Coordinates of C-alpha atoms (C1' of nucleotides) in Angstrom, one line a residue:
Chain A
M1 CA 8.6 34.8 0.4
G2 CA 6.1 35.9 3.2
Q3 CA 7.6 33.5 5.7
S4 CA 9.2 30.7 3.7
D5 CA 8.4 28.6 0.8
T6 CA 10.6 25.5 2.5
K7 CA 7.0 24.1 4.2
E8 CA 5.2 24.4 0.7
K9 CA 8.1 23.0 -1.2
I10 CA 8.1 20.1 1.2
L11 CA 4.4 19.4 1.2
D12 CA 4.5 19.6 -2.4
T13 CA 7.2 17.1 -2.6
A14 CA 6.0 14.8 0.1
E15 CA 2.4 14.7 -1.5
K16 CA 4.0 13.4 -4.6
L17 CA 6.2 11.0 -3.6
F18 CA 3.8 9.3 -1.1
A19 CA 1.3 9.0 -3.9
K20 CA 3.7 7.4 -6.3
K21 CA 5.6 5.1 -3.8
G22 CA 3.3 5.0 -0.7
F23 CA 4.3 6.6 2.8
H24 CA 6.7 3.8 4.1
S25 CA 8.6 3.5 1.2
T26 CA 9.2 7.1 0.9
S27 CA 12.2 8.3 2.6
L28 CA 12.4 11.8 4.3
R29 CA 16.1 12.1 2.3
L30 CA 14.3 11.5 -0.9
I31 CA 11.5 14.2 0.0
T32 CA 14.3 16.8 1.1
K33 CA 16.6 15.8 -1.5
E34 CA 14.0 16.4 -4.6
A35 CA 12.5 19.6 -2.4
G36 CA 16.1 21.3 -2.4
V37 CA 15.6 21.7 1.3
N38 CA 17.9 20.2 3.9
L39 CA 17.0 16.9 5.9
A40 CA 16.3 18.5 8.9
A41 CA 13.9 21.0 7.6
V42 CA 11.3 18.3 8.1
N43 CA 11.4 17.9 11.7
Y44 CA 12.1 21.5 12.1
H45 CA 8.8 22.4 10.5
F46 CA 6.4 19.6 10.9
G47 CA 7.8 17.4 13.9
S48 CA 8.0 14.2 12.3
K49 CA 7.4 12.2 9.2
E50 CA 4.0 11.1 10.6
S51 CA 2.8 14.7 11.1
L52 CA 4.0 15.8 7.6
L53 CA 1.6 13.0 6.5
E54 CA -1.1 14.8 8.5
A55 CA -0.2 18.2 7.3
V56 CA -0.5 17.1 3.4
F57 CA -3.9 15.6 4.2
E58 CA -4.9 18.6 6.2
R59 CA -3.9 21.1 3.6
R60 CA -6.1 19.8 0.6
L61 CA -8.8 17.6 2.2
N62 CA -10.3 20.0 4.3
P63 CA -11.4 22.2 1.2
L64 CA -12.4 19.0 -0.8
N65 CA -14.3 17.5 2.1
S66 CA -16.1 21.1 2.6
I67 CA -17.3 20.8 -1.1
R68 CA -18.5 17.2 -0.9
R69 CA -20.3 17.7 2.4
K70 CA -22.3 20.8 1.1
R71 CA -23.4 19.1 -1.8
L72 CA -24.5 16.0 0.0
K73 CA -26.3 18.6 2.4
E74 CA -28.1 20.3 -0.5
I75 CA -29.3 17.2 -1.7
R76 CA -30.6 16.0 1.5
D77 CA -32.3 19.5 2.3
N78 CA -34.0 19.6 -0.9
A79 CA -35.4 16.1 -0.8
G80 CA -36.7 17.1 2.8
K81 CA -38.3 20.5 1.3
T82 CA -39.8 19.0 -1.8
G83 CA -40.9 15.7 0.4
T84 CA -39.3 13.4 -2.1
L85 CA -36.7 11.1 -1.6
P86 CA -33.2 11.7 -2.7
S87 CA -31.7 10.3 -5.9
V88 CA -29.2 7.6 -5.9
E89 CA -27.2 9.1 -8.7
D90 CA -27.3 12.7 -7.1
V91 CA -25.5 11.5 -4.0
L92 CA -23.2 9.6 -5.8
R93 CA -22.3 12.2 -8.2
A94 CA -22.0 14.6 -5.0
V95 CA -19.1 12.6 -3.8
I96 CA -17.4 11.5 -7.0
E97 CA -17.6 14.6 -9.1
P98 CA -15.7 17.0 -6.8
T99 CA -13.0 14.4 -6.1
L100 CA -12.1 13.4 -9.5
K101 CA -12.8 17.3 -11.1
F102 CA -10.3 18.2 -7.8
K103 CA -7.5 16.6 -10.3
A104 CA -7.7 19.8 -12.7
S105 CA -8.0 22.0 -9.8
G106 CA -4.3 23.1 -9.5
K107 CA -0.9 22.2 -9.4
G108 CA -0.1 19.0 -7.4
A109 CA -3.7 18.1 -6.8
E110 CA -3.5 15.4 -9.1
N111 CA -0.8 13.8 -6.9
F112 CA -3.2 14.3 -4.0
I113 CA -6.1 12.5 -5.4
A114 CA -3.8 9.6 -6.1
L115 CA -2.9 9.5 -2.5
V116 CA -6.1 9.7 -1.1
G117 CA -7.1 6.5 -3.4
R118 CA -3.9 4.6 -2.6
S119 CA -4.7 5.6 1.3
M120 CA -8.2 4.0 1.1
V121 CA -6.2 0.7 0.9
E122 CA -3.4 1.3 2.9
P123 CA -2.0 -1.6 5.2
N124 CA 0.0 0.7 7.1
E125 CA -1.7 1.5 10.6
T126 CA -0.5 5.3 10.8
V127 CA -1.4 6.1 7.5
L128 CA -4.9 4.3 7.7
R129 CA -5.8 5.8 11.2
I130 CA -4.8 9.2 10.1
F131 CA -6.7 9.3 6.8
Q132 CA -9.8 7.3 8.1
N133 CA -10.5 9.9 10.8
R134 CA -10.3 12.6 8.3
I135 CA -12.7 10.7 5.5
R136 CA -15.2 8.7 7.9
P137 CA -17.5 11.3 8.5
L138 CA -18.2 12.1 4.9
F139 CA -18.4 8.2 4.5
L140 CA -21.1 8.0 7.1
L141 CA -23.1 11.4 5.8
C142 CA -23.0 9.6 2.2
F143 CA -24.1 6.3 3.5
E144 CA -27.1 8.0 5.6
I145 CA -28.5 9.7 2.6
L146 CA -28.4 6.2 0.6
C147 CA -30.3 5.0 3.1
E148 CA -32.9 7.8 2.8
A149 CA -32.7 7.3 -1.0
L150 CA -33.3 3.4 -1.0
P151 CA -35.6 2.7 2.0
N152 CA -36.9 -0.4 1.1
M153 CA -33.2 -1.7 0.7
P154 CA -31.5 -3.4 3.9
K155 CA -28.9 -1.0 5.4
E156 CA -26.3 -3.9 5.4
T157 CA -26.9 -4.3 1.6
I158 CA -26.3 -0.5 1.1
F159 CA -23.4 -0.6 3.5
L160 CA -21.5 -3.1 1.4
K161 CA -22.7 -1.3 -1.7
T162 CA -21.4 1.8 -0.7
H163 CA -17.8 0.1 -0.1
F164 CA -18.1 -1.3 -3.7
S165 CA -18.5 2.1 -5.0
V166 CA -15.6 3.3 -2.9
G167 CA -13.6 0.5 -4.1
A168 CA -14.4 1.3 -7.8
M169 CA -13.6 5.2 -7.2
S170 CA -10.7 4.7 -5.4
H171 CA -9.2 2.2 -7.7
I172 CA -9.7 4.9 -10.5
M173 CA -8.1 7.5 -8.4
C174 CA -4.9 5.8 -7.8
E175 CA -4.5 5.5 -11.4
R176 CA -3.8 1.9 -11.4
G177 CA -6.1 1.2 -13.7
K178 CA -3.6 1.0 -16.4
M179 CA -2.0 -2.6 -16.4
E180 CA 0.4 -0.8 -18.7
V181 CA -0.6 -2.1 -22.3
L182 CA -3.6 -2.6 -23.9
P183 CA -4.2 -4.9 -27.0
D184 CA -5.6 -4.1 -30.3
G185 CA -5.2 -0.4 -30.2
I186 CA -7.3 0.6 -27.4
N187 CA -7.1 3.9 -26.2
P188 CA -7.2 4.3 -22.5
V189 CA -6.8 7.9 -22.5
Q190 CA -10.1 9.9 -21.8
D191 CA -11.4 13.0 -20.7
M192 CA -12.3 13.4 -16.9
D193 CA -15.6 14.4 -17.7
N194 CA -16.4 11.2 -19.2
V195 CA -14.8 8.7 -16.7
I196 CA -16.9 10.8 -14.0
D197 CA -20.0 10.3 -16.3
L198 CA -18.9 6.6 -16.6
L199 CA -18.3 6.1 -13.1
V200 CA -21.3 7.7 -11.8
R201 CA -23.8 5.5 -14.0
F202 CA -21.9 2.3 -12.9
V203 CA -22.0 2.9 -9.2
T204 CA -25.7 4.1 -9.6
A205 CA -26.8 1.0 -11.8
G206 CA -25.0 -1.3 -9.4
M207 CA -26.4 0.4 -6.1
E208 CA -30.1 0.4 -7.6
S209 CA -29.6 -3.3 -8.8
K210 CA -31.9 -6.0 -7.0
Chain B
M1 CA 8.6 -33.9 7.8
G2 CA 9.5 -35.1 4.5
Q3 CA 12.1 -32.4 3.7
S4 CA 11.4 -29.7 6.1
D5 CA 8.5 -27.5 6.7
T6 CA 10.6 -24.4 7.3
K7 CA 9.8 -23.2 3.8
E8 CA 6.1 -23.8 4.5
K9 CA 6.1 -22.2 8.0
I10 CA 7.9 -19.2 6.1
L11 CA 5.7 -19.0 3.3
D12 CA 2.5 -19.0 5.7
T13 CA 3.7 -16.3 8.1
A14 CA 5.0 -14.1 5.3
E15 CA 1.8 -14.6 3.6
K16 CA -0.2 -13.4 6.7
L17 CA 1.9 -10.7 7.6
F18 CA 2.4 -9.1 3.9
A19 CA -1.4 -9.2 3.7
K20 CA -1.8 -7.5 7.4
K21 CA 1.2 -4.9 7.1
G22 CA 2.2 -4.5 3.5
F23 CA 5.3 -5.9 1.7
H24 CA 7.9 -3.1 2.8
S25 CA 6.5 -2.9 6.6
T26 CA 7.0 -6.5 7.1
S27 CA 10.7 -7.2 8.4
L28 CA 12.3 -10.5 7.6
R29 CA 13.3 -10.5 11.7
L30 CA 9.6 -10.3 12.4
I31 CA 8.7 -13.2 9.9
T32 CA 11.2 -15.6 10.9
K33 CA 10.5 -14.8 14.7
E34 CA 6.9 -15.6 14.3
A35 CA 7.5 -18.3 12.2
G36 CA 10.2 -19.8 14.7
V37 CA 12.8 -20.1 12.4
N38 CA 16.4 -18.7 11.8
L39 CA 16.7 -15.5 10.1
A40 CA 19.1 -16.6 7.5
A41 CA 16.3 -19.3 6.6
V42 CA 14.4 -16.8 4.3
N43 CA 17.7 -16.0 2.3
Y44 CA 18.7 -19.6 2.4
H45 CA 15.5 -21.0 0.9
F46 CA 14.2 -18.4 -0.8
G47 CA 17.5 -16.2 -2.1
S48 CA 15.8 -12.9 -1.0
K49 CA 12.9 -11.2 0.4
E50 CA 11.7 -10.3 -2.9
S51 CA 11.7 -13.7 -4.4
L52 CA 10.0 -14.7 -0.8
L53 CA 7.2 -12.6 -2.2
E54 CA 7.2 -14.5 -5.6
A55 CA 7.0 -17.6 -3.8
V56 CA 4.0 -16.6 -1.7
F57 CA 2.1 -15.8 -5.0
E58 CA 3.4 -18.8 -6.7
R59 CA 2.1 -20.8 -4.3
R60 CA -1.7 -20.1 -4.5
L61 CA -2.3 -17.8 -7.4
N62 CA -1.5 -20.6 -9.8
P63 CA -4.4 -22.8 -8.7
L64 CA -6.7 -19.9 -8.4
N65 CA -6.0 -19.0 -11.6
S66 CA -6.3 -22.1 -13.3
I67 CA -9.7 -22.1 -12.2
R68 CA -10.4 -18.8 -13.1
R69 CA -8.9 -19.0 -16.7
K70 CA -11.1 -22.5 -17.0
R71 CA -14.4 -21.0 -16.0
L72 CA -13.6 -17.9 -18.5
K73 CA -12.8 -20.5 -21.2
E74 CA -15.9 -22.6 -20.4
I75 CA -18.3 -19.3 -20.9
R76 CA -16.4 -18.5 -24.3
D77 CA -16.8 -22.1 -25.4
N78 CA -20.2 -22.5 -24.7
A79 CA -21.3 -19.2 -26.2
G80 CA -19.4 -20.2 -29.3
K81 CA -21.0 -23.9 -29.8
T82 CA -24.7 -22.1 -29.0
G83 CA -24.0 -19.4 -31.3
T84 CA -25.0 -16.8 -28.4
L85 CA -23.4 -14.0 -26.7
P86 CA -21.7 -14.8 -23.4
S87 CA -23.7 -13.3 -20.2
V88 CA -21.9 -10.5 -18.6
E89 CA -23.1 -12.0 -15.3
D90 CA -21.9 -15.3 -16.0
V91 CA -18.3 -13.8 -17.2
L92 CA -18.0 -11.5 -13.9
R93 CA -19.0 -14.4 -11.8
A94 CA -16.5 -16.6 -13.1
V95 CA -13.8 -14.2 -11.8
I96 CA -15.2 -13.1 -8.5
E97 CA -16.6 -16.3 -7.1
P98 CA -13.6 -18.4 -7.3
T99 CA -11.8 -15.5 -5.7
L100 CA -13.8 -15.1 -3.0
K101 CA -14.7 -18.8 -2.4
F102 CA -10.9 -19.3 -2.3
K103 CA -10.9 -17.7 1.2
A104 CA -12.7 -20.4 2.5
S105 CA -10.6 -23.1 1.0
G106 CA -7.9 -23.8 3.5
K107 CA -6.0 -22.5 6.2
G108 CA -4.2 -19.2 5.4
A109 CA -6.1 -18.7 2.2
E110 CA -8.2 -15.6 3.9
N111 CA -4.7 -13.7 4.3
F112 CA -3.3 -14.5 0.8
I113 CA -6.8 -13.2 -0.9
A114 CA -6.2 -9.9 1.4
L115 CA -2.9 -9.8 0.0
V116 CA -4.0 -10.2 -3.5
G117 CA -6.5 -7.1 -2.8
R118 CA -3.8 -4.9 -1.3
S119 CA -1.6 -5.7 -4.1
M120 CA -4.0 -4.6 -6.8
V121 CA -3.3 -0.9 -5.7
E122 CA 0.1 -1.5 -4.1
P123 CA 2.4 1.5 -4.7
N124 CA 5.6 -0.1 -4.5
E125 CA 6.8 -1.2 -7.8
T126 CA 8.6 -4.5 -7.0
V127 CA 5.2 -5.6 -5.6
L128 CA 3.2 -4.5 -8.4
R129 CA 5.4 -6.1 -11.0
I130 CA 5.7 -9.0 -9.7
F131 CA 1.9 -9.1 -9.1
Q132 CA 0.9 -7.6 -12.4
N133 CA 2.9 -10.2 -14.4
R134 CA 0.6 -13.1 -12.8
I135 CA -2.8 -11.2 -13.0
R136 CA -2.4 -9.5 -16.1
P137 CA -3.3 -12.7 -18.7
L138 CA -6.4 -13.1 -16.6
F139 CA -7.3 -9.4 -16.8
L140 CA -7.0 -9.5 -20.4
L141 CA -9.0 -12.6 -21.3
C142 CA -11.9 -11.2 -19.0
F143 CA -11.7 -8.3 -21.0
E144 CA -11.9 -9.8 -24.2
I145 CA -14.9 -11.8 -23.2
L146 CA -16.9 -9.0 -22.0
C147 CA -16.0 -7.2 -25.3
E148 CA -17.7 -10.0 -26.9
A149 CA -20.6 -9.9 -24.6
L150 CA -21.1 -6.4 -25.1
P151 CA -20.7 -6.2 -28.8
N152 CA -22.1 -2.7 -29.1
M153 CA -20.5 -1.1 -26.3
P154 CA -17.1 1.0 -27.1
K155 CA -14.0 -1.1 -25.8
E156 CA -12.8 1.9 -24.2
T157 CA -15.8 2.1 -21.9
I158 CA -15.5 -1.8 -21.3
F159 CA -12.0 -1.6 -20.3
L160 CA -12.9 1.3 -18.0
K161 CA -15.5 -0.3 -16.1
T162 CA -13.8 -3.6 -15.9
H163 CA -11.4 -1.7 -14.0
F164 CA -14.4 -0.3 -11.7
S165 CA -15.0 -4.0 -11.1
V166 CA -11.6 -4.8 -10.1
G167 CA -11.5 -1.6 -7.7
A168 CA -14.8 -3.1 -6.0
M169 CA -13.6 -6.5 -6.0
S170 CA -10.4 -5.4 -4.4
H171 CA -11.9 -3.3 -2.0
I172 CA -13.8 -6.2 -0.5
M173 CA -11.0 -8.2 -0.9
C174 CA -8.8 -6.3 1.6
E175 CA -11.3 -6.3 4.2
R176 CA -10.9 -2.7 4.5
G177 CA -14.4 -2.3 3.7
K178 CA -14.7 -1.9 7.7
M179 CA -14.1 1.7 8.5
E180 CA -14.5 0.2 11.9
V181 CA -17.7 1.3 13.7
L182 CA -21.1 1.5 11.9
P183 CA -23.9 3.3 13.6
D184 CA -27.5 2.4 14.5
G185 CA -26.8 -1.7 15.1
I186 CA -26.0 -2.3 11.5
N187 CA -24.3 -5.8 11.4
P188 CA -21.5 -5.8 8.6
V189 CA -21.1 -9.5 9.0
Q190 CA -22.6 -11.2 6.0
D191 CA -21.8 -14.8 5.0
M192 CA -19.6 -14.9 1.8
D193 CA -22.3 -16.2 -0.3
N194 CA -24.3 -13.3 0.2
V195 CA -21.2 -10.9 -0.6
I196 CA -20.5 -12.8 -3.6
D197 CA -24.3 -12.5 -4.9
L198 CA -24.2 -8.8 -4.2
L199 CA -20.9 -8.1 -5.9
V200 CA -21.9 -10.0 -8.8
R201 CA -25.1 -8.3 -9.4
F202 CA -23.2 -4.9 -8.1
V203 CA -20.7 -5.2 -11.3
T204 CA -23.2 -6.6 -13.7
A205 CA -25.7 -3.9 -13.3
G206 CA -23.0 -1.3 -13.6
M207 CA -21.2 -3.4 -16.8
E208 CA -24.4 -3.3 -18.6
S209 CA -25.7 0.4 -17.5
K210 CA -26.0 3.0 -20.5
Chain C
dC1 C1' 23.3 49.2 14.3
dA2 C1' 22.6 46.1 17.9
dA3 C1' 20.1 42.1 19.5
dT4 C1' 17.2 38.6 19.4
dA5 C1' 14.6 35.2 16.8
dA6 C1' 13.9 32.2 13.1
dT7 C1' 15.7 29.3 10.3
dT8 C1' 19.0 26.5 7.6
dC9 C1' 23.0 23.4 7.3
dA10 C1' 26.3 19.5 8.2
dA11 C1' 27.0 16.1 11.0
dA12 C1' 26.1 12.4 14.0
dC13 C1' 23.3 9.3 16.8
dG14 C1' 20.7 5.2 17.4
dT15 C1' 18.2 1.7 15.3
dA16 C1' 16.5 -1.2 12.0
dT17 C1' 16.9 -3.3 7.7
dG18 C1' 18.4 -7.1 4.0
dT19 C1' 22.2 -9.9 3.6
dT20 C1' 26.4 -12.8 3.9
dT21 C1' 29.5 -15.5 6.7
dT22 C1' 31.1 -19.4 9.2
dA23 C1' 30.7 -22.9 12.1
dA24 C1' 27.7 -26.2 14.2
dT25 C1' 24.4 -29.7 13.6
dC26 C1' 21.2 -32.9 11.1
dA27 C1' 20.0 -36.3 7.8
dT28 C1' 21.4 -39.6 4.3
dA29 C1' 23.8 -42.8 1.6
dC30 C1' 28.0 -45.7 1.5
Chain D
dG1 C1' 30.1 -46.0 11.4
dT2 C1' 31.8 -42.6 9.1
dA3 C1' 31.8 -39.2 4.9
dT4 C1' 29.1 -36.4 2.3
dG5 C1' 25.5 -32.9 1.3
dA6 C1' 21.7 -30.3 3.3
dT7 C1' 20.2 -27.4 7.1
dT8 C1' 20.1 -24.4 11.0
dA9 C1' 22.3 -21.4 14.1
dA10 C1' 24.5 -17.2 15.9
dA11 C1' 26.8 -13.3 14.8
dA12 C1' 28.7 -9.5 12.0
dC13 C1' 28.1 -6.5 7.7
dA14 C1' 27.0 -2.6 4.9
dT15 C1' 23.5 0.3 4.6
dA16 C1' 19.3 2.9 5.2
dC17 C1' 16.1 5.1 8.1
dG18 C1' 13.9 9.0 11.4
dT19 C1' 15.4 12.0 14.5
dT20 C1' 18.7 15.2 17.0
dT21 C1' 22.3 18.3 18.1
dG22 C1' 24.8 22.6 17.7
dA23 C1' 27.0 25.7 15.0
dA24 C1' 26.1 29.1 11.2
dT25 C1' 23.1 31.8 8.7
dT26 C1' 19.4 34.7 8.0
dA27 C1' 15.5 37.8 9.1
dT28 C1' 13.2 40.7 12.4
dT29 C1' 12.9 43.7 16.0
dG30 C1' 13.9 47.5 19.1

DNA sequence: CAATAATTCAAACGTATGTTTTAATCATAC
DNA sequence: GTATGATTAAAACATACGTTTGAATTATTG
């Protein structure tokens, strides 16, 4: 262990529990017990519970946002070079695909995606502020390019529809799309590529609808 | 006051605060203080904080669910009588319209709709269980009729898309679609009828998409 | 090896929570 | 008007929380 794996153990466990139970309902005692570290370690390494949450976001959201921003800018640049409008589907896929594929990117990433989905509708002001500060720039960039892709649609309409899309995506991200049982032998398990394609086509059709 | 308006005052205040801050983050002391009643009144009238939440749901969700169920059944009956397929847009509108119009139905209803939207993605197991027990039958009914409306689409696909639609609707219901500021003079305030129409057309286009 | 810094640990602190208790107050019926 | 039941009130209860403390331990450095 280079320095100490205590910080990593705390981050992994906090990520999992915040995603599963929410920020407020997850105590530091539960996190540290499950991580096998001392209670005081959180305040020693991170300063506070709030700062721990920030660190959880920081660790994964920075790389993920880089990918999404890069793909969005590529689309915009490409449209600029060819003198064509960006494709609505390309824009939406540039956000959705890396986000949902991130789930399969490594241990714990799945927990993180659920946490992000949950944070999008989080009532707690602390969580909301921390999260929105890190996500708003990307949301606005996406919104701007959608406006370029749909020059004849009122921006207020595009704004609302972007939020519809965010809602659809975040709902799937939290995996609350279960509602437990399904009747007559429906198998809700679908591979992620299928879910991604369905979601992209769903929000694209919605975004382009009259 | 026929019996006592203490119960009503508690219900109104709890509804507002649960919607704004979440279940776990809202203390009985805050509720009772803001309602102007004694702390012990909650446990006297409702038994526990959990039962208070159930009562908050009970009071408004029963009438709302009746309306939505009635409209859904009318659509199914009508299709049966005329020998035609139900219209996807009609089905989705039957759920969305009463829900969002409910906001303007009376004082406090707005808070309730935000609470419902939030509860759909609530991490807390208590809240989730209480809420899902009251909403699942309607979800399944809606899903069934959508399957009738789209006989050639795989049910797994319809199931996923129904959840996309729930996500889009709940995200708007929580009014988290703000993200605070918007650039270059976008006015996010739109009248509810406009939002309803946009959302219905959005999810209809998504639901019918290939 | 000695000394200094970083980390871990058990314990306690202060505060906030949901709930319960017990007495006081109010409304109602005889 | 008095007795009975429903409601309110203040206080205390037990528990859980985030945080802090100070000593013990471990790692690093000269």
